[in-house]
mmCIF file of C-alpha atoms and ligand atoms in Angstrom:
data_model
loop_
_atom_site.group_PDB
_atom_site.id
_atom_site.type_symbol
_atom_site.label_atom_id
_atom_site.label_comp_id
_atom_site.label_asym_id
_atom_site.label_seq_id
_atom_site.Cartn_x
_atom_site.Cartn_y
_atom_site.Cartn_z
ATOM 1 C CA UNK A 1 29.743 -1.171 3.907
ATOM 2 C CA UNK A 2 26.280 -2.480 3.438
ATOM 3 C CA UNK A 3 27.070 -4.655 0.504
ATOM 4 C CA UNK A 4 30.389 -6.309 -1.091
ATOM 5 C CA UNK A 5 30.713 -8.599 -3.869
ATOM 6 C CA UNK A 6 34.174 -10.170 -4.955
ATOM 7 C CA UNK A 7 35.036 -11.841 -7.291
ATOM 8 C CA UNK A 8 31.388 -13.081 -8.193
ATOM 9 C CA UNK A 9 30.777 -15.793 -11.273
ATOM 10 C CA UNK A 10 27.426 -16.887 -12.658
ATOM 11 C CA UNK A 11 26.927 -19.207 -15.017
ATOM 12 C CA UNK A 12 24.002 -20.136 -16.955
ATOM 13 C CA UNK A 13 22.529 -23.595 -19.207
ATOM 14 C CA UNK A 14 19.934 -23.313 -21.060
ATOM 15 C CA UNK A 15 19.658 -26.940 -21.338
ATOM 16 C CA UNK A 16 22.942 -28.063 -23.213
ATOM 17 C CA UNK A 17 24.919 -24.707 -23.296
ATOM 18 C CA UNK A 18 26.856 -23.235 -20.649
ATOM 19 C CA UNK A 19 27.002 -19.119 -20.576
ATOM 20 C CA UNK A 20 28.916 -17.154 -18.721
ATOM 21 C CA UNK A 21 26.463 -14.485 -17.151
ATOM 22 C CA UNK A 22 28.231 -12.934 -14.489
ATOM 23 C CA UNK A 23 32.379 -12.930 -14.363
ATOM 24 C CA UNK A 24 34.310 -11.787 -11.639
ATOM 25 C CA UNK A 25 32.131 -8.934 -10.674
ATOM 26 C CA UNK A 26 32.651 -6.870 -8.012
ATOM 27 C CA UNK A 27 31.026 -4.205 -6.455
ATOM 28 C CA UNK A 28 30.896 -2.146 -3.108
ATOM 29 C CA UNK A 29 28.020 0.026 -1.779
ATOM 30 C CA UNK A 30 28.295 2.326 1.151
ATOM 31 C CA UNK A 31 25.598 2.634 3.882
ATOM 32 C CA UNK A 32 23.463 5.596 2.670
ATOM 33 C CA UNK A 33 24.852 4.917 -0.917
ATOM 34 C CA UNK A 34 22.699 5.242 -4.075
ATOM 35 C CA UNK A 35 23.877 2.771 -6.896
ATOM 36 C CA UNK A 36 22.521 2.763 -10.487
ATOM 37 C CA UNK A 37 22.603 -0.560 -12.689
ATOM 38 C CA UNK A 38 22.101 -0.514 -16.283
ATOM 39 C CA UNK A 39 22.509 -2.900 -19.305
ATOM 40 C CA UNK A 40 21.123 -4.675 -22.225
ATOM 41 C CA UNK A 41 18.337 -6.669 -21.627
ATOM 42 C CA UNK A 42 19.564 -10.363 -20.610
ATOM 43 C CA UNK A 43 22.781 -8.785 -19.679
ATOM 44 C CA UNK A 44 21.869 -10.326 -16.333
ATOM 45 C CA UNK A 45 20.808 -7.829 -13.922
ATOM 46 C CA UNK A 46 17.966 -9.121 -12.319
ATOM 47 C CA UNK A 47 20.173 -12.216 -11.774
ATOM 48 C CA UNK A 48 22.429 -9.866 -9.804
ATOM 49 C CA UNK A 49 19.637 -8.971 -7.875
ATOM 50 C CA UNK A 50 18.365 -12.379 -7.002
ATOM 51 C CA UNK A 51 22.407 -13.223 -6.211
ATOM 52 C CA UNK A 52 22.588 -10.675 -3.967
ATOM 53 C CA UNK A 53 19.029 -10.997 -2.404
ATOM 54 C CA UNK A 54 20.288 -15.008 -1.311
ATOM 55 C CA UNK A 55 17.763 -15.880 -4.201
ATOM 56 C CA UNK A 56 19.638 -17.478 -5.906
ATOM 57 C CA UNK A 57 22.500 -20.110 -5.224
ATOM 58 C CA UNK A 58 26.010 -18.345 -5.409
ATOM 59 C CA UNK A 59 27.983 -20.260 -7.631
ATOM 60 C CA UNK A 60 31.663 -18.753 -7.174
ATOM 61 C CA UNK A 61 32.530 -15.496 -5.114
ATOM 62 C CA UNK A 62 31.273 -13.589 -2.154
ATOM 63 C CA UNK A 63 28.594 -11.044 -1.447
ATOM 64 C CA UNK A 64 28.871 -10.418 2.118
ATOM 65 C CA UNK A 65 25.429 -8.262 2.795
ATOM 66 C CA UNK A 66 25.142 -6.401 6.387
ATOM 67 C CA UNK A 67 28.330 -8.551 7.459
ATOM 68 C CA UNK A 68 26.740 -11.820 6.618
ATOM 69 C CA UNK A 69 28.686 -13.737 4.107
ATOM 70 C CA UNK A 70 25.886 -15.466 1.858
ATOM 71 C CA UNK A 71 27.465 -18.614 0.651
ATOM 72 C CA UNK A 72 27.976 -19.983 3.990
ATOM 73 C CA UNK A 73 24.949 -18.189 5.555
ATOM 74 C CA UNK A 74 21.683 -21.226 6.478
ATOM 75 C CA UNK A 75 18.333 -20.719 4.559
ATOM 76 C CA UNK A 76 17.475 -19.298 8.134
ATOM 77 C CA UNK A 77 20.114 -16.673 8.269
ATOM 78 C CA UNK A 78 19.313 -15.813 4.456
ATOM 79 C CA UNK A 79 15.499 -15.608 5.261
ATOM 80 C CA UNK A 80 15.993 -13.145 8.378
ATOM 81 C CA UNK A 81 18.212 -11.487 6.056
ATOM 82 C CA UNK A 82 15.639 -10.512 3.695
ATOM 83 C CA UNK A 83 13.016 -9.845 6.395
ATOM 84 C CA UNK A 84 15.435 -7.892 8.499
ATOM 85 C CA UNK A 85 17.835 -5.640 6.384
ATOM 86 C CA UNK A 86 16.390 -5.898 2.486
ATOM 87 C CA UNK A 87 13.812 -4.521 0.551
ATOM 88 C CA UNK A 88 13.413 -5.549 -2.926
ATOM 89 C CA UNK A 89 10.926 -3.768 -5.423
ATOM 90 C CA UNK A 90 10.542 -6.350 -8.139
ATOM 91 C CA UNK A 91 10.270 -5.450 -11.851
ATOM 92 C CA UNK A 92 6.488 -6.379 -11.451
ATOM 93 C CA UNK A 93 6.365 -5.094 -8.011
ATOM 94 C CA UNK A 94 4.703 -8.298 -6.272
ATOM 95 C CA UNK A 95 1.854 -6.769 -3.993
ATOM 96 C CA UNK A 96 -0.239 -9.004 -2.679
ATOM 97 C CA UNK A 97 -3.755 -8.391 -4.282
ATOM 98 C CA UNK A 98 -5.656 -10.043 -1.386
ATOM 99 C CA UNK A 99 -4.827 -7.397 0.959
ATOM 100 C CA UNK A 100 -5.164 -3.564 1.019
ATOM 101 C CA UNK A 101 -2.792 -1.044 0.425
ATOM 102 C CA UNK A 102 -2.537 -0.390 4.079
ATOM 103 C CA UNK A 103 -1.681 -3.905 4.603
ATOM 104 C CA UNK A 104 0.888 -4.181 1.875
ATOM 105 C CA UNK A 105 2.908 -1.482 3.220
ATOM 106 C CA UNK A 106 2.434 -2.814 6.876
ATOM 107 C CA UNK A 107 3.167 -6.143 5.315
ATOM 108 C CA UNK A 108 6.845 -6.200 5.366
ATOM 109 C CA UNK A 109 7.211 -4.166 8.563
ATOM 110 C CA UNK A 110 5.298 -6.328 10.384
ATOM 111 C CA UNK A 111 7.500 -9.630 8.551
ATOM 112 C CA UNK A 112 10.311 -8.142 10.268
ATOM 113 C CA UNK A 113 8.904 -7.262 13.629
ATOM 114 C CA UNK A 114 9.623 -3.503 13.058
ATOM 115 C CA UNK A 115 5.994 -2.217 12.659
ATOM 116 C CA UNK A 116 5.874 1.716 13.204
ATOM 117 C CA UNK A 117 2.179 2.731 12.057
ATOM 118 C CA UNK A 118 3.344 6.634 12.327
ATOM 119 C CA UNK A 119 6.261 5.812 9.558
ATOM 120 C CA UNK A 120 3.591 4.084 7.647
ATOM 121 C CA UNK A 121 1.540 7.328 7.785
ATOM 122 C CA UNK A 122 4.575 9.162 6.965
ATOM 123 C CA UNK A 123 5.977 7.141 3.998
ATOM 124 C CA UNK A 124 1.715 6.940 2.406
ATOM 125 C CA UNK A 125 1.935 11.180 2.878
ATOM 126 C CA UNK A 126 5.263 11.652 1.296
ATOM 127 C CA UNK A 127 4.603 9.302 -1.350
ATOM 128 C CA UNK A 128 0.820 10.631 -1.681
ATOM 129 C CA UNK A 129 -1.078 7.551 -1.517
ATOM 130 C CA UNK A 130 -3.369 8.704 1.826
ATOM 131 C CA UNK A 131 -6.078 8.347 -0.309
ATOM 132 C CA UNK A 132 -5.921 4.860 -1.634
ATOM 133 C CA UNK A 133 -4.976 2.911 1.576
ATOM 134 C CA UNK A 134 -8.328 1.415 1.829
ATOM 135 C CA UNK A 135 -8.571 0.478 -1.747
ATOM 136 C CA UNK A 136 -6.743 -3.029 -3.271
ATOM 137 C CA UNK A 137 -3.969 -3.407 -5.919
ATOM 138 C CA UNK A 138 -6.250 -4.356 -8.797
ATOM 139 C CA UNK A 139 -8.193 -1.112 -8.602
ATOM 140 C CA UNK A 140 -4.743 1.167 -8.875
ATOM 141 C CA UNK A 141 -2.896 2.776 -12.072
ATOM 142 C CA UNK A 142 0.857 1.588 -12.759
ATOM 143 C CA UNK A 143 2.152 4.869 -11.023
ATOM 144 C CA UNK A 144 0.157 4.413 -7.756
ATOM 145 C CA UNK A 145 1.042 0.952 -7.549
ATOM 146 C CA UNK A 146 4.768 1.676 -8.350
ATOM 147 C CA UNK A 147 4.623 4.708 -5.186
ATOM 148 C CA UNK A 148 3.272 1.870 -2.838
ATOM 149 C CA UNK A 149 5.464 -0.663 -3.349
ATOM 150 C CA UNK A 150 8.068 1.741 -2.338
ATOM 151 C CA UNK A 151 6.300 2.669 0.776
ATOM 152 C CA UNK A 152 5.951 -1.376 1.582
ATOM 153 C CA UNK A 153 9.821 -1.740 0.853
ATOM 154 C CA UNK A 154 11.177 1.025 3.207
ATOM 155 C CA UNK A 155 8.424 0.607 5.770
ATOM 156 C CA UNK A 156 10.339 -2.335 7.327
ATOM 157 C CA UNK A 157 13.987 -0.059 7.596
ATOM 158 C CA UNK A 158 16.157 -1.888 5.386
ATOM 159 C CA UNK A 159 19.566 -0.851 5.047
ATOM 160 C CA UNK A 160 19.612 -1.951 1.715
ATOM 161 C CA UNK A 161 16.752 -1.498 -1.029
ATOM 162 C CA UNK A 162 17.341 -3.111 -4.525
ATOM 163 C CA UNK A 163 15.175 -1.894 -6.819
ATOM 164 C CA UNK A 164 14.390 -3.482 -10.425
ATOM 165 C CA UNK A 165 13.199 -1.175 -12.852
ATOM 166 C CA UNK A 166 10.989 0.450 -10.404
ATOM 167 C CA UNK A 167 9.673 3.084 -12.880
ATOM 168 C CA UNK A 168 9.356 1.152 -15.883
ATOM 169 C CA UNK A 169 5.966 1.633 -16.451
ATOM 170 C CA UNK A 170 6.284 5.597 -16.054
ATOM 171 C CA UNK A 171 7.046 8.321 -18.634
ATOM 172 C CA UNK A 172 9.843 10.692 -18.275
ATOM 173 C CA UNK A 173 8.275 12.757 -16.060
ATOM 174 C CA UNK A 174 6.302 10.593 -13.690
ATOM 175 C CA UNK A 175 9.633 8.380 -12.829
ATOM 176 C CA UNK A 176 11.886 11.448 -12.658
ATOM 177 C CA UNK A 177 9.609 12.228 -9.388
ATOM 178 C CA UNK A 178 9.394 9.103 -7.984
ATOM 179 C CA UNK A 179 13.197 8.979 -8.392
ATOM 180 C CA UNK A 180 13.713 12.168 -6.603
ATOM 181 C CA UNK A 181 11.483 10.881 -3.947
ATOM 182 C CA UNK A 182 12.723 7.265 -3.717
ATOM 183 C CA UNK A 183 16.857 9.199 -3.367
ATOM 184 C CA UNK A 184 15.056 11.663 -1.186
ATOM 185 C CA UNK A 185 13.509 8.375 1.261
ATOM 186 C CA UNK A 186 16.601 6.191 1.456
ATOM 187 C CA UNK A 187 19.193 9.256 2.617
ATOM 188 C CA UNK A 188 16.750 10.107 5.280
ATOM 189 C CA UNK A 189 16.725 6.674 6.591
ATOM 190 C CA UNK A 190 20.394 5.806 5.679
ATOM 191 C CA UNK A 191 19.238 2.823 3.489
ATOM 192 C CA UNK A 192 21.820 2.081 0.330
ATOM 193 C CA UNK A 193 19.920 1.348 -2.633
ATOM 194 C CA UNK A 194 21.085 -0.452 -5.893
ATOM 195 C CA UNK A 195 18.334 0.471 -8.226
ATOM 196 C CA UNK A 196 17.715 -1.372 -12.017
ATOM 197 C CA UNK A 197 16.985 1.411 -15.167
ATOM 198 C CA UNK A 198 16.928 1.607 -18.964
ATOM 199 C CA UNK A 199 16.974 5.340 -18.496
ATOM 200 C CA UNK A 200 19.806 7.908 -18.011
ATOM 201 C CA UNK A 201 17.644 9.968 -16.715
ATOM 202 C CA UNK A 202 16.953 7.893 -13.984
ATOM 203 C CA UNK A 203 20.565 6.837 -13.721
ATOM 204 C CA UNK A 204 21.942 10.488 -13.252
ATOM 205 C CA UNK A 205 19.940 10.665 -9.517
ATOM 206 C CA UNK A 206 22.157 8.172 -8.063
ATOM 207 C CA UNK A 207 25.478 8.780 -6.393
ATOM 208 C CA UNK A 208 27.291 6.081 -9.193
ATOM 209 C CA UNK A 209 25.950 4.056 -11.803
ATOM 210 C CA UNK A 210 27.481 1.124 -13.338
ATOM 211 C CA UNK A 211 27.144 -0.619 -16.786
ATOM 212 C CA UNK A 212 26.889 -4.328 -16.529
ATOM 213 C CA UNK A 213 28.044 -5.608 -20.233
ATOM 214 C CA UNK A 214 29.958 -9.078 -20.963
ATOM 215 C CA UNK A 215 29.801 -10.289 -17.127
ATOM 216 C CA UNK A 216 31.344 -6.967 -15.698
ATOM 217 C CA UNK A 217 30.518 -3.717 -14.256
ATOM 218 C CA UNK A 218 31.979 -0.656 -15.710
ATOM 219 C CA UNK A 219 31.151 2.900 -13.908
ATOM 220 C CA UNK A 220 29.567 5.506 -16.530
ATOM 221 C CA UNK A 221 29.994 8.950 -15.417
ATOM 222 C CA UNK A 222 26.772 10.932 -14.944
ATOM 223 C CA UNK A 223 24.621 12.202 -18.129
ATOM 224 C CA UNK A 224 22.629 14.735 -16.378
HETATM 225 N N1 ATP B 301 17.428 -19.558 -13.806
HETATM 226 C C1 ATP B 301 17.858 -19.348 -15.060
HETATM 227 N N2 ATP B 301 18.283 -20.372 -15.833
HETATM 228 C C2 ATP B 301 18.726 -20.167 -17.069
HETATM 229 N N3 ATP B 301 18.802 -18.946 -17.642
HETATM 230 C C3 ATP B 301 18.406 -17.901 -16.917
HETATM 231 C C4 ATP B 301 17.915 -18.020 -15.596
HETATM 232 N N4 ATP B 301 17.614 -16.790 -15.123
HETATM 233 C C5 ATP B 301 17.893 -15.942 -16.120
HETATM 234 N N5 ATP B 301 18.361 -16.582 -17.192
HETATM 235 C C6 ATP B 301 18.860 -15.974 -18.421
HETATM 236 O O1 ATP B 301 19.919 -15.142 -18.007
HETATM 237 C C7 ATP B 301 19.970 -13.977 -18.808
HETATM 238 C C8 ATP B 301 19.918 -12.775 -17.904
HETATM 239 O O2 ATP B 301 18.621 -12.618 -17.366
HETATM 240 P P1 ATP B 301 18.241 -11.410 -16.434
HETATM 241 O O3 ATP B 301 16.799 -11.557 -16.101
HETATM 242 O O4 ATP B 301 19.191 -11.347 -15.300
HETATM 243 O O5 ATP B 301 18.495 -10.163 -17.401
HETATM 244 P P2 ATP B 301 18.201 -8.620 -17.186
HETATM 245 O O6 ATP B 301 19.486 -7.900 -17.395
HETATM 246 O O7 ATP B 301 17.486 -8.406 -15.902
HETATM 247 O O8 ATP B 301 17.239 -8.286 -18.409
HETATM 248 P P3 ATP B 301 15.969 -7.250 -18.503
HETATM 249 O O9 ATP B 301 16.575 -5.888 -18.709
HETATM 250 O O10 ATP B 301 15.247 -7.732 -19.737
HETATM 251 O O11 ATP B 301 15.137 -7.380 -17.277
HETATM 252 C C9 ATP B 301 18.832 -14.078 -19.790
HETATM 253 O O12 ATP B 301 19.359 -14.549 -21.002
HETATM 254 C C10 ATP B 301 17.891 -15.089 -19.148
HETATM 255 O O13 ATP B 301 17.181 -15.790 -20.139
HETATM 256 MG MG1 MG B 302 15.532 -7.786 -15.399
#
């Protein structure tokens, strides 16, 4: 298994209130496996994200990620963790604007001392961005900058890839393709991916996706 969460509370204040966010969730994703998340917005999946990404502070339960239990792992084991075996696309993907987009994707490679300049090449062909290595973040569209945040997450071999909303900012079309590609990526490299979308669309390329309403995660069979 590349990821297990039991029995996992969150709560939430938002100055005086308490709210449950997150109760008694569990989950379990395969190596290899493709995992869809969906929900309302504020349902709190982001939040499962950060959990799981040793983000944020687990509050009750256990996510046990490559066999490391996070609640008792040290800010040292969490921060190999995520350098080592994670790669997160954010919801506003996070590239760093100072540096190319042949930097970016060596970026996180490099962070984890697995720097492979021939899968670099290989990732910027398959996801065609050859032509915009040399340029900078600022000067690319939404759909360019969504295909090379993808290359910069899987250029460092995670085995797991969580993915928030990573084609939000593409129509139909555009983040069908990316999809395909993104499934296409992680089964060649045997990376599990839990992947964040508003669309069904979307959701219908992974293996399983889950609806995460009231705190828990019910599985919704596939649309397409
Ligand atoms: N650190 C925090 N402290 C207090 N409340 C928080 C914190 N982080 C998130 N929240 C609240 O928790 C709820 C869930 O937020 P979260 O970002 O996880 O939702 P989401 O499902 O990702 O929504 P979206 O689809 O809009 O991205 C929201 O009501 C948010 O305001
Ligand atoms: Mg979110």
């Amino acid at each position: 298994m590349s990821l297990i969460i039991e029995s996992l509370n969150h709560q939430i204040s938002d100055g005086h209130n308490q709210r449950k966010l997150l109760s008694d969730l569990s989950l379990a994703v395969g190596q290899g496996e493709c995992i869809g998340l969906m929900g309302d917005s504020g349902s709190g999946k982001t939040t499962l994200l950060n959990l799981i990404a040793g983000l944020e502070p687990i509050q009750q339960g256990q996510i046990t990620l490559a066999g490391v239990e996070l609640a008792h792992a040290s800010e040292q084991q969490l921060s190999e963790l995520r350098k080592k075996q994670l790669g997160i696309i954010f919801q506003q993907y996070n590239l760093l604007s100072s540096l190319s987009v042949q930097d970016n994707i060596a970026f996180s490679a490099r962070l984890a001392g697995r720097y492979d300049a021939s899968l670099c090449r290989e990732l910027a062909r398959q996801l065609d961005i050859q032509s915009l290595l040399t340029q900078y973040p600022l000067t690319l569209s939404g759909g360019e900058l969504q295909r090379v945040a993808i290359a910069r997450a899987l250029s460092a071999q995670p085995k797991l890839l969580l993915a928030d909303e990573p084609t939000g900012n593409l129509d139909d079309n555009n983040s069908a393709g990316v999809v395909a590609l993104l499934v296409k990526l992680v089964k060649s490299h045997d990376t599990a991916l839990v992947l964040v979308t508003h669309s069904h669309h979307v959701a219908g390329k992974m293996d399983k996706t889950y609806q995460l309403a009231d705190g828990q995660l019910t599985i919704i069979s596939k649309v397409v």
